[in-house]
Amino acid sequence: WEECAVELARSQGASTETFQFLLRFNVANRLDALGVGKWKSEVENLISECPDNRNAREGWTRLLYSNLTSCEQLKEATWLLELAVWKTKIDESTSLHGQDGEERNQCRINCGVQQI
């Protein structure tokens, strides 16, 4: 879809409003998967700032998709960091208290990932 959007940006046929509509449709699932309101707003605002100059759209479109990919990578890194913190807490708890399912669950709740 990304390359299709870039090709559309190169073409001279789509109005700015049509191009924005197609971009919103194109990235809707990716935006929903982000789940971070601030990032979703930033991407939405970027789409709203689509240049009227059709010659500038290709670079702008690549920037939009680059920003969206960066947000996705940050979210993935956050998950990995959360899992690493959780594993550390489980390891600490296991060495102190032995293996207990409820204890593992409490480690996840109390591991401090809210600060990530």
mmCIF file of N, CA and C in Angstrom:
data_model
loop_
_atom_site.group_PDB
_atom_site.id
_atom_site.type_symbol
_atom_site.label_atom_id
_atom_site.label_comp_id
_atom_site.label_asym_id
_atom_site.label_seq_id
_atom_site.Cartn_x
_atom_site.Cartn_y
_atom_site.Cartn_z
ATOM 1 N N TRP A 1 0.812 -1.201 0.000
ATOM 2 C CA TRP A 1 0.000 0.000 0.000
ATOM 3 C C TRP A 1 0.847 1.252 0.000
ATOM 4 N N GLU A 2 1.964 1.183 0.689
ATOM 5 C CA GLU A 2 2.810 2.380 0.770
ATOM 6 C C GLU A 2 3.273 2.804 -0.617
ATOM 7 N N GLU A 3 3.757 1.856 -1.405
ATOM 8 C CA GLU A 3 4.224 2.193 -2.755
ATOM 9 C C GLU A 3 3.082 2.680 -3.630
ATOM 10 N N CYS A 4 1.901 2.124 -3.414
ATOM 11 C CA CYS A 4 0.729 2.579 -4.156
ATOM 12 C C CYS A 4 0.432 4.047 -3.824
ATOM 13 N N ALA A 5 0.538 4.399 -2.551
ATOM 14 C CA ALA A 5 0.308 5.788 -2.137
ATOM 15 C C ALA A 5 1.366 6.711 -2.724
ATOM 16 N N VAL A 6 2.611 6.245 -2.777
ATOM 17 C CA VAL A 6 3.685 7.060 -3.351
ATOM 18 C C VAL A 6 3.436 7.271 -4.839
ATOM 19 N N GLU A 7 2.995 6.220 -5.522
ATOM 20 C CA GLU A 7 2.674 6.347 -6.948
ATOM 21 C C GLU A 7 1.527 7.327 -7.153
ATOM 22 N N LEU A 8 0.521 7.260 -6.294
ATOM 23 C CA LEU A 8 -0.595 8.189 -6.379
ATOM 24 C C LEU A 8 -0.109 9.616 -6.131
ATOM 25 N N ALA A 9 0.846 9.775 -5.230
ATOM 26 C CA ALA A 9 1.393 11.099 -4.951
ATOM 27 C C ALA A 9 2.086 11.656 -6.178
ATOM 28 N N ARG A 10 2.726 10.785 -6.957
ATOM 29 C CA ARG A 10 3.417 11.219 -8.178
ATOM 30 C C ARG A 10 2.442 11.610 -9.278
ATOM 31 N N SER A 11 1.277 10.963 -9.279
ATOM 32 C CA SER A 11 0.320 11.221 -10.361
ATOM 33 C C SER A 11 -0.287 12.613 -10.205
ATOM 34 N N GLN A 12 -0.811 13.086 -11.264
ATOM 35 C CA GLN A 12 -1.411 14.421 -11.257
ATOM 36 C C GLN A 12 -2.927 14.365 -11.170
ATOM 37 N N GLY A 13 -3.505 13.164 -10.961
ATOM 38 C CA GLY A 13 -4.947 13.006 -11.041
ATOM 39 C C GLY A 13 -5.723 13.269 -9.768
ATOM 40 N N ALA A 14 -5.143 13.034 -8.606
ATOM 41 C CA ALA A 14 -5.909 13.105 -7.359
ATOM 42 C C ALA A 14 -5.855 14.502 -6.749
ATOM 43 N N SER A 15 -7.007 14.985 -6.325
ATOM 44 C CA SER A 15 -7.041 16.261 -5.594
ATOM 45 C C SER A 15 -6.451 16.043 -4.211
ATOM 46 N N THR A 16 -6.154 17.112 -3.522
ATOM 47 C CA THR A 16 -5.602 17.020 -2.172
ATOM 48 C C THR A 16 -6.566 16.287 -1.244
ATOM 49 N N GLU A 17 -7.845 16.610 -1.327
ATOM 50 C CA GLU A 17 -8.841 15.983 -0.456
ATOM 51 C C GLU A 17 -8.947 14.479 -0.732
ATOM 52 N N THR A 18 -8.943 14.101 -2.004
ATOM 53 C CA THR A 18 -9.006 12.683 -2.363
ATOM 54 C C THR A 18 -7.766 11.964 -1.874
ATOM 55 N N PHE A 19 -6.621 12.588 -2.062
ATOM 56 C CA PHE A 19 -5.365 11.989 -1.635
ATOM 57 C C PHE A 19 -5.352 11.789 -0.116
ATOM 58 N N GLN A 20 -5.812 12.787 0.641
ATOM 59 C CA GLN A 20 -5.875 12.672 2.096
ATOM 60 C C GLN A 20 -6.824 11.545 2.514
ATOM 61 N N PHE A 21 -7.972 11.456 1.851
ATOM 62 C CA PHE A 21 -8.933 10.395 2.163
ATOM 63 C C PHE A 21 -8.303 9.024 1.941
ATOM 64 N N LEU A 22 -7.635 8.847 0.815
ATOM 65 C CA LEU A 22 -7.003 7.566 0.511
ATOM 66 C C LEU A 22 -5.893 7.237 1.506
ATOM 67 N N LEU A 23 -5.129 8.238 1.920
ATOM 68 C CA LEU A 23 -4.092 7.997 2.922
ATOM 69 C C LEU A 23 -4.705 7.579 4.251
ATOM 70 N N ARG A 24 -5.741 8.272 4.679
ATOM 71 C CA ARG A 24 -6.400 7.912 5.954
ATOM 72 C C ARG A 24 -6.922 6.475 5.897
ATOM 73 N N PHE A 25 -7.535 6.121 4.779
ATOM 74 C CA PHE A 25 -8.036 4.761 4.612
ATOM 75 C C PHE A 25 -6.883 3.763 4.632
ATOM 76 N N ASN A 26 -5.799 4.132 3.962
ATOM 77 C CA ASN A 26 -4.638 3.258 3.826
ATOM 78 C C ASN A 26 -3.960 2.980 5.159
ATOM 79 N N VAL A 27 -3.878 3.961 6.034
ATOM 80 C CA VAL A 27 -3.143 3.797 7.297
ATOM 81 C C VAL A 27 -4.056 3.535 8.493
ATOM 82 N N ALA A 28 -5.355 3.406 8.279
ATOM 83 C CA ALA A 28 -6.302 3.270 9.390
ATOM 84 C C ALA A 28 -5.965 2.090 10.304
ATOM 85 N N ASN A 29 -5.710 0.924 9.740
ATOM 86 C CA ASN A 29 -5.406 -0.245 10.572
ATOM 87 C C ASN A 29 -4.104 -0.061 11.333
ATOM 88 N N ARG A 30 -3.118 0.532 10.686
ATOM 89 C CA ARG A 30 -1.835 0.752 11.363
ATOM 90 C C ARG A 30 -2.002 1.745 12.500
ATOM 91 N N LEU A 31 -2.810 2.781 12.293
ATOM 92 C CA LEU A 31 -3.055 3.761 13.357
ATOM 93 C C LEU A 31 -3.802 3.120 14.522
ATOM 94 N N ASP A 32 -4.802 2.308 14.221
ATOM 95 C CA ASP A 32 -5.551 1.628 15.283
ATOM 96 C C ASP A 32 -4.647 0.697 16.085
ATOM 97 N N ALA A 33 -3.730 0.026 15.405
ATOM 98 C CA ALA A 33 -2.819 -0.901 16.080
ATOM 99 C C ALA A 33 -1.843 -0.170 16.997
ATOM 100 N N LEU A 34 -1.562 1.091 16.699
ATOM 101 C CA LEU A 34 -0.642 1.852 17.559
ATOM 102 C C LEU A 34 -1.198 1.973 18.969
ATOM 103 N N GLY A 35 -2.463 2.326 19.079
ATOM 104 C CA GLY A 35 -3.080 2.430 20.391
ATOM 105 C C GLY A 35 -2.568 3.573 21.251
ATOM 106 N N VAL A 36 -1.720 4.408 20.728
ATOM 107 C CA VAL A 36 -1.181 5.543 21.478
ATOM 108 C C VAL A 36 -1.778 6.807 20.858
ATOM 109 N N GLY A 37 -2.656 7.451 21.615
ATOM 110 C CA GLY A 37 -3.392 8.593 21.100
ATOM 111 C C GLY A 37 -2.527 9.706 20.559
ATOM 112 N N LYS A 38 -1.430 9.983 21.240
ATOM 113 C CA LYS A 38 -0.547 11.077 20.811
ATOM 114 C C LYS A 38 0.038 10.784 19.429
ATOM 115 N N TRP A 39 0.478 9.551 19.220
ATOM 116 C CA TRP A 39 1.075 9.200 17.925
ATOM 117 C C TRP A 39 0.021 9.205 16.830
ATOM 118 N N LYS A 40 -1.167 8.699 17.160
ATOM 119 C CA LYS A 40 -2.254 8.697 16.188
ATOM 120 C C LYS A 40 -2.585 10.135 15.778
ATOM 121 N N SER A 41 -2.628 11.032 16.764
ATOM 122 C CA SER A 41 -2.915 12.442 16.475
ATOM 123 C C SER A 41 -1.836 13.065 15.600
ATOM 124 N N GLU A 42 -0.584 12.728 15.881
ATOM 125 C CA GLU A 42 0.514 13.278 15.084
ATOM 126 C C GLU A 42 0.411 12.842 13.628
ATOM 127 N N VAL A 43 0.097 11.575 13.403
ATOM 128 C CA VAL A 43 -0.032 11.084 12.031
ATOM 129 C C VAL A 43 -1.252 11.713 11.360
ATOM 130 N N GLU A 44 -2.364 11.812 12.082
ATOM 131 C CA GLU A 44 -3.564 12.454 11.541
ATOM 132 C C GLU A 44 -3.273 13.912 11.168
ATOM 133 N N ASN A 45 -2.563 14.616 12.046
ATOM 134 C CA ASN A 45 -2.217 16.011 11.754
ATOM 135 C C ASN A 45 -1.317 16.111 10.530
ATOM 136 N N LEU A 46 -0.395 15.186 10.404
ATOM 137 C CA LEU A 46 0.494 15.180 9.242
ATOM 138 C C LEU A 46 -0.312 14.961 7.961
ATOM 139 N N ILE A 47 -1.284 14.057 8.008
ATOM 140 C CA ILE A 47 -2.136 13.849 6.830
ATOM 141 C C ILE A 47 -2.917 15.114 6.497
ATOM 142 N N SER A 48 -3.388 15.804 7.522
ATOM 143 C CA SER A 48 -4.144 17.044 7.307
ATOM 144 C C SER A 48 -3.285 18.140 6.695
ATOM 145 N N GLU A 49 -1.983 18.034 6.878
ATOM 146 C CA GLU A 49 -1.062 19.045 6.345
ATOM 147 C C GLU A 49 -0.524 18.671 4.968
ATOM 148 N N CYS A 50 -1.199 17.766 4.291
ATOM 149 C CA CYS A 50 -0.770 17.332 2.961
ATOM 150 C C CYS A 50 -0.616 18.545 2.048
ATOM 151 N N PRO A 51 0.522 18.653 1.380
ATOM 152 C CA PRO A 51 0.729 19.825 0.521
ATOM 153 C C PRO A 51 -0.197 19.811 -0.692
ATOM 154 N N ASP A 52 -0.668 20.989 -1.070
ATOM 155 C CA ASP A 52 -1.481 21.112 -2.277
ATOM 156 C C ASP A 52 -0.618 20.940 -3.532
ATOM 157 N N ASN A 53 0.650 21.277 -3.388
ATOM 158 C CA ASN A 53 1.589 21.149 -4.498
ATOM 159 C C ASN A 53 1.842 19.670 -4.777
ATOM 160 N N ARG A 54 1.361 19.198 -5.885
ATOM 161 C CA ARG A 54 1.475 17.772 -6.206
ATOM 162 C C ARG A 54 2.921 17.334 -6.390
ATOM 163 N N ASN A 55 3.801 18.265 -6.718
ATOM 164 C CA ASN A 55 5.217 17.919 -6.881
ATOM 165 C C ASN A 55 5.878 17.602 -5.537
ATOM 166 N N ALA A 56 5.329 18.146 -4.454
ATOM 167 C CA ALA A 56 5.906 17.931 -3.127
ATOM 168 C C ALA A 56 5.328 16.698 -2.432
ATOM 169 N N ARG A 57 4.299 16.116 -3.002
ATOM 170 C CA ARG A 57 3.597 15.027 -2.323
ATOM 171 C C ARG A 57 4.416 13.755 -2.172
ATOM 172 N N GLU A 58 5.249 13.426 -3.136
ATOM 173 C CA GLU A 58 5.992 12.165 -3.040
ATOM 174 C C GLU A 58 6.898 12.155 -1.811
ATOM 175 N N GLY A 59 7.702 13.188 -1.646
ATOM 176 C CA GLY A 59 8.581 13.271 -0.478
ATOM 177 C C GLY A 59 7.788 13.336 0.819
ATOM 178 N N TRP A 60 6.705 14.083 0.792
ATOM 179 C CA TRP A 60 5.853 14.218 1.969
ATOM 180 C C TRP A 60 5.237 12.864 2.331
ATOM 181 N N THR A 61 4.802 12.105 1.322
ATOM 182 C CA THR A 61 4.204 10.791 1.555
ATOM 183 C C THR A 61 5.225 9.841 2.163
ATOM 184 N N ARG A 62 6.438 9.876 1.657
ATOM 185 C CA ARG A 62 7.493 9.025 2.228
ATOM 186 C C ARG A 62 7.769 9.419 3.683
ATOM 187 N N LEU A 63 7.748 10.718 3.972
ATOM 188 C CA LEU A 63 7.927 11.195 5.353
ATOM 189 C C LEU A 63 6.804 10.678 6.253
ATOM 190 N N LEU A 64 5.580 10.729 5.779
ATOM 191 C CA LEU A 64 4.435 10.236 6.543
ATOM 192 C C LEU A 64 4.625 8.766 6.895
ATOM 193 N N TYR A 65 4.949 7.948 5.913
ATOM 194 C CA TYR A 65 5.121 6.517 6.177
ATOM 195 C C TYR A 65 6.345 6.253 7.050
ATOM 196 N N SER A 66 7.359 7.053 6.914
ATOM 197 C CA SER A 66 8.541 6.911 7.773
ATOM 198 C C SER A 66 8.175 7.208 9.227
ATOM 199 N N ASN A 67 7.407 8.268 9.454
ATOM 200 C CA ASN A 67 6.963 8.605 10.810
ATOM 201 C C ASN A 67 6.084 7.507 11.391
ATOM 202 N N LEU A 68 5.198 6.963 10.583
ATOM 203 C CA LEU A 68 4.323 5.895 11.049
ATOM 204 C C LEU A 68 5.140 4.654 11.419
ATOM 205 N N THR A 69 6.115 4.317 10.600
ATOM 206 C CA THR A 69 6.982 3.173 10.888
ATOM 207 C C THR A 69 7.772 3.402 12.168
ATOM 208 N N SER A 70 8.244 4.623 12.387
ATOM 209 C CA SER A 70 8.975 4.941 13.618
ATOM 210 C C SER A 70 8.096 4.751 14.846
ATOM 211 N N CYS A 71 6.852 5.181 14.762
ATOM 212 C CA CYS A 71 5.919 4.988 15.880
ATOM 213 C C CYS A 71 5.707 3.505 16.157
ATOM 214 N N GLU A 72 5.565 2.717 15.103
ATOM 215 C CA GLU A 72 5.385 1.272 15.281
ATOM 216 C C GLU A 72 6.614 0.635 15.922
ATOM 217 N N GLN A 73 7.785 1.069 15.513
ATOM 218 C CA GLN A 73 9.021 0.533 16.089
ATOM 219 C C GLN A 73 9.160 0.925 17.556
ATOM 220 N N LEU A 74 8.770 2.145 17.898
ATOM 221 C CA LEU A 74 8.807 2.569 19.301
ATOM 222 C C LEU A 74 7.856 1.737 20.152
ATOM 223 N N LYS A 75 6.674 1.458 19.619
ATOM 224 C CA LYS A 75 5.725 0.645 20.368
ATOM 225 C C LYS A 75 6.282 -0.756 20.571
ATOM 226 N N GLU A 76 6.884 -1.331 19.542
ATOM 227 C CA GLU A 76 7.483 -2.662 19.668
ATOM 228 C C GLU A 76 8.611 -2.660 20.693
ATOM 229 N N ALA A 77 9.429 -1.617 20.673
ATOM 230 C CA ALA A 77 10.521 -1.522 21.641
ATOM 231 C C ALA A 77 9.977 -1.400 23.062
ATOM 232 N N THR A 78 8.873 -0.709 23.230
ATOM 233 C CA THR A 78 8.248 -0.569 24.540
ATOM 234 C C THR A 78 7.780 -1.925 25.048
ATOM 235 N N TRP A 79 7.192 -2.729 24.172
ATOM 236 C CA TRP A 79 6.764 -4.070 24.579
ATOM 237 C C TRP A 79 7.954 -4.909 25.019
ATOM 238 N N LEU A 80 9.026 -4.826 24.246
ATOM 239 C CA LEU A 80 10.221 -5.604 24.595
ATOM 240 C C LEU A 80 10.789 -5.159 25.932
ATOM 241 N N LEU A 81 10.794 -3.862 26.160
ATOM 242 C CA LEU A 81 11.286 -3.341 27.432
ATOM 243 C C LEU A 81 10.394 -3.808 28.584
ATOM 244 N N GLU A 82 9.092 -3.779 28.379
ATOM 245 C CA GLU A 82 8.162 -4.259 29.409
ATOM 246 C C GLU A 82 8.422 -5.735 29.719
ATOM 247 N N LEU A 83 8.591 -6.545 28.698
ATOM 248 C CA LEU A 83 8.859 -7.963 28.918
ATOM 249 C C LEU A 83 10.172 -8.185 29.652
ATOM 250 N N ALA A 84 11.187 -7.387 29.321
ATOM 251 C CA ALA A 84 12.484 -7.522 29.996
ATOM 252 C C ALA A 84 12.375 -7.160 31.477
ATOM 253 N N VAL A 85 11.642 -6.087 31.776
ATOM 254 C CA VAL A 85 11.462 -5.685 33.172
ATOM 255 C C VAL A 85 10.668 -6.756 33.919
ATOM 256 N N TRP A 86 9.624 -7.271 33.287
ATOM 257 C CA TRP A 86 8.807 -8.310 33.898
ATOM 258 C C TRP A 86 9.632 -9.566 34.170
ATOM 259 N N LYS A 87 10.437 -9.977 33.198
ATOM 260 C CA LYS A 87 11.274 -11.163 33.383
ATOM 261 C C LYS A 87 12.257 -10.973 34.537
ATOM 262 N N THR A 88 12.829 -9.792 34.639
ATOM 263 C CA THR A 88 13.751 -9.513 35.740
ATOM 264 C C THR A 88 13.043 -9.649 37.077
ATOM 265 N N LYS A 89 11.845 -9.097 37.179
ATOM 266 C CA LYS A 89 11.081 -9.191 38.435
ATOM 267 C C LYS A 89 10.702 -10.638 38.745
ATOM 268 N N ILE A 90 10.341 -11.398 37.720
ATOM 269 C CA ILE A 90 10.010 -12.813 37.934
ATOM 270 C C ILE A 90 11.235 -13.569 38.424
ATOM 271 N N ASP A 91 12.374 -13.329 37.777
ATOM 272 C CA ASP A 91 13.611 -13.997 38.190
ATOM 273 C C ASP A 91 13.957 -13.667 39.636
ATOM 274 N N GLU A 92 13.808 -12.392 40.000
ATOM 275 C CA GLU A 92 14.084 -11.986 41.380
ATOM 276 C C GLU A 92 13.122 -12.668 42.350
ATOM 277 N N SER A 93 11.842 -12.686 42.000
ATOM 278 C CA SER A 93 10.835 -13.282 42.866
ATOM 279 C C SER A 93 11.022 -14.789 42.985
ATOM 280 N N THR A 94 11.351 -15.442 41.877
ATOM 281 C CA THR A 94 11.547 -16.889 41.881
ATOM 282 C C THR A 94 12.721 -17.266 42.769
ATOM 283 N N SER A 95 13.781 -16.471 42.711
ATOM 284 C CA SER A 95 14.953 -16.788 43.535
ATOM 285 C C SER A 95 14.652 -16.580 45.025
ATOM 286 N N LEU A 96 13.721 -15.688 45.345
ATOM 287 C CA LEU A 96 13.376 -15.429 46.741
ATOM 288 C C LEU A 96 12.254 -16.326 47.266
ATOM 289 N N HIS A 97 11.231 -16.574 46.424
ATOM 290 C CA HIS A 97 10.019 -17.230 46.906
ATOM 291 C C HIS A 97 9.702 -18.556 46.221
ATOM 292 N N GLY A 98 10.454 -18.964 45.257
ATOM 293 C CA GLY A 98 10.123 -20.185 44.519
ATOM 294 C C GLY A 98 9.137 -19.894 43.400
ATOM 295 N N GLN A 99 8.659 -20.933 42.730
ATOM 296 C CA GLN A 99 7.781 -20.794 41.569
ATOM 297 C C GLN A 99 6.323 -20.792 42.018
ATOM 298 N N ASP A 100 5.586 -19.731 41.716
ATOM 299 C CA ASP A 100 4.172 -19.627 42.062
ATOM 300 C C ASP A 100 3.482 -18.804 40.984
ATOM 301 N N GLY A 101 2.399 -19.322 40.416
ATOM 302 C CA GLY A 101 1.681 -18.634 39.340
ATOM 303 C C GLY A 101 1.161 -17.273 39.760
ATOM 304 N N GLU A 102 0.599 -17.196 40.955
ATOM 305 C CA GLU A 102 0.074 -15.917 41.443
ATOM 306 C C GLU A 102 1.208 -14.912 41.642
ATOM 307 N N GLU A 103 2.323 -15.400 42.121
ATOM 308 C CA GLU A 103 3.495 -14.544 42.328
ATOM 309 C C GLU A 103 3.981 -13.970 40.990
ATOM 310 N N ARG A 104 3.956 -14.801 39.937
ATOM 311 C CA ARG A 104 4.361 -14.348 38.594
ATOM 312 C C ARG A 104 3.436 -13.231 38.112
ATOM 313 N N ASN A 105 2.148 -13.404 38.329
ATOM 314 C CA ASN A 105 1.179 -12.402 37.909
ATOM 315 C C ASN A 105 1.396 -11.092 38.668
ATOM 316 N N GLN A 106 1.660 -11.174 39.948
ATOM 317 C CA GLN A 106 1.921 -9.968 40.744
ATOM 318 C C GLN A 106 3.186 -9.261 40.266
ATOM 319 N N CYS A 107 4.178 -10.038 39.838
ATOM 320 C CA CYS A 107 5.407 -9.432 39.314
ATOM 321 C C CYS A 107 5.092 -8.547 38.118
ATOM 322 N N ARG A 108 4.220 -9.035 37.240
ATOM 323 C CA ARG A 108 3.868 -8.258 36.053
ATOM 324 C C ARG A 108 3.141 -6.975 36.451
ATOM 325 N N ILE A 109 2.226 -7.095 37.401
ATOM 326 C CA ILE A 109 1.446 -5.931 37.836
ATOM 327 C C ILE A 109 2.332 -4.906 38.539
ATOM 328 N N ASN A 110 3.284 -5.381 39.322
ATOM 329 C CA ASN A 110 4.102 -4.504 40.161
ATOM 330 C C ASN A 110 5.514 -4.260 39.628
ATOM 331 N N CYS A 111 5.774 -4.579 38.378
ATOM 332 C CA CYS A 111 7.152 -4.484 37.889
ATOM 333 C C CYS A 111 7.568 -3.070 37.515
ATOM 334 N N GLY A 112 6.649 -2.123 37.468
ATOM 335 C CA GLY A 112 7.017 -0.737 37.200
ATOM 336 C C GLY A 112 6.926 -0.317 35.747
ATOM 337 N N VAL A 113 6.262 -1.118 34.892
ATOM 338 C CA VAL A 113 6.209 -0.783 33.483
ATOM 339 C C VAL A 113 5.336 0.447 33.195
ATOM 340 N N GLN A 114 4.542 0.867 34.147
ATOM 341 C CA GLN A 114 3.741 2.065 33.943
ATOM 342 C C GLN A 114 4.624 3.281 33.696
ATOM 343 N N GLN A 115 5.874 3.193 34.109
ATOM 344 C CA GLN A 115 6.785 4.323 33.950
ATOM 345 C C GLN A 115 7.497 4.311 32.613
ATOM 346 N N ILE A 116 7.306 3.239 31.841
ATOM 347 C CA ILE A 116 7.965 3.138 30.532
ATOM 348 C C ILE A 116 7.212 3.951 29.535
#
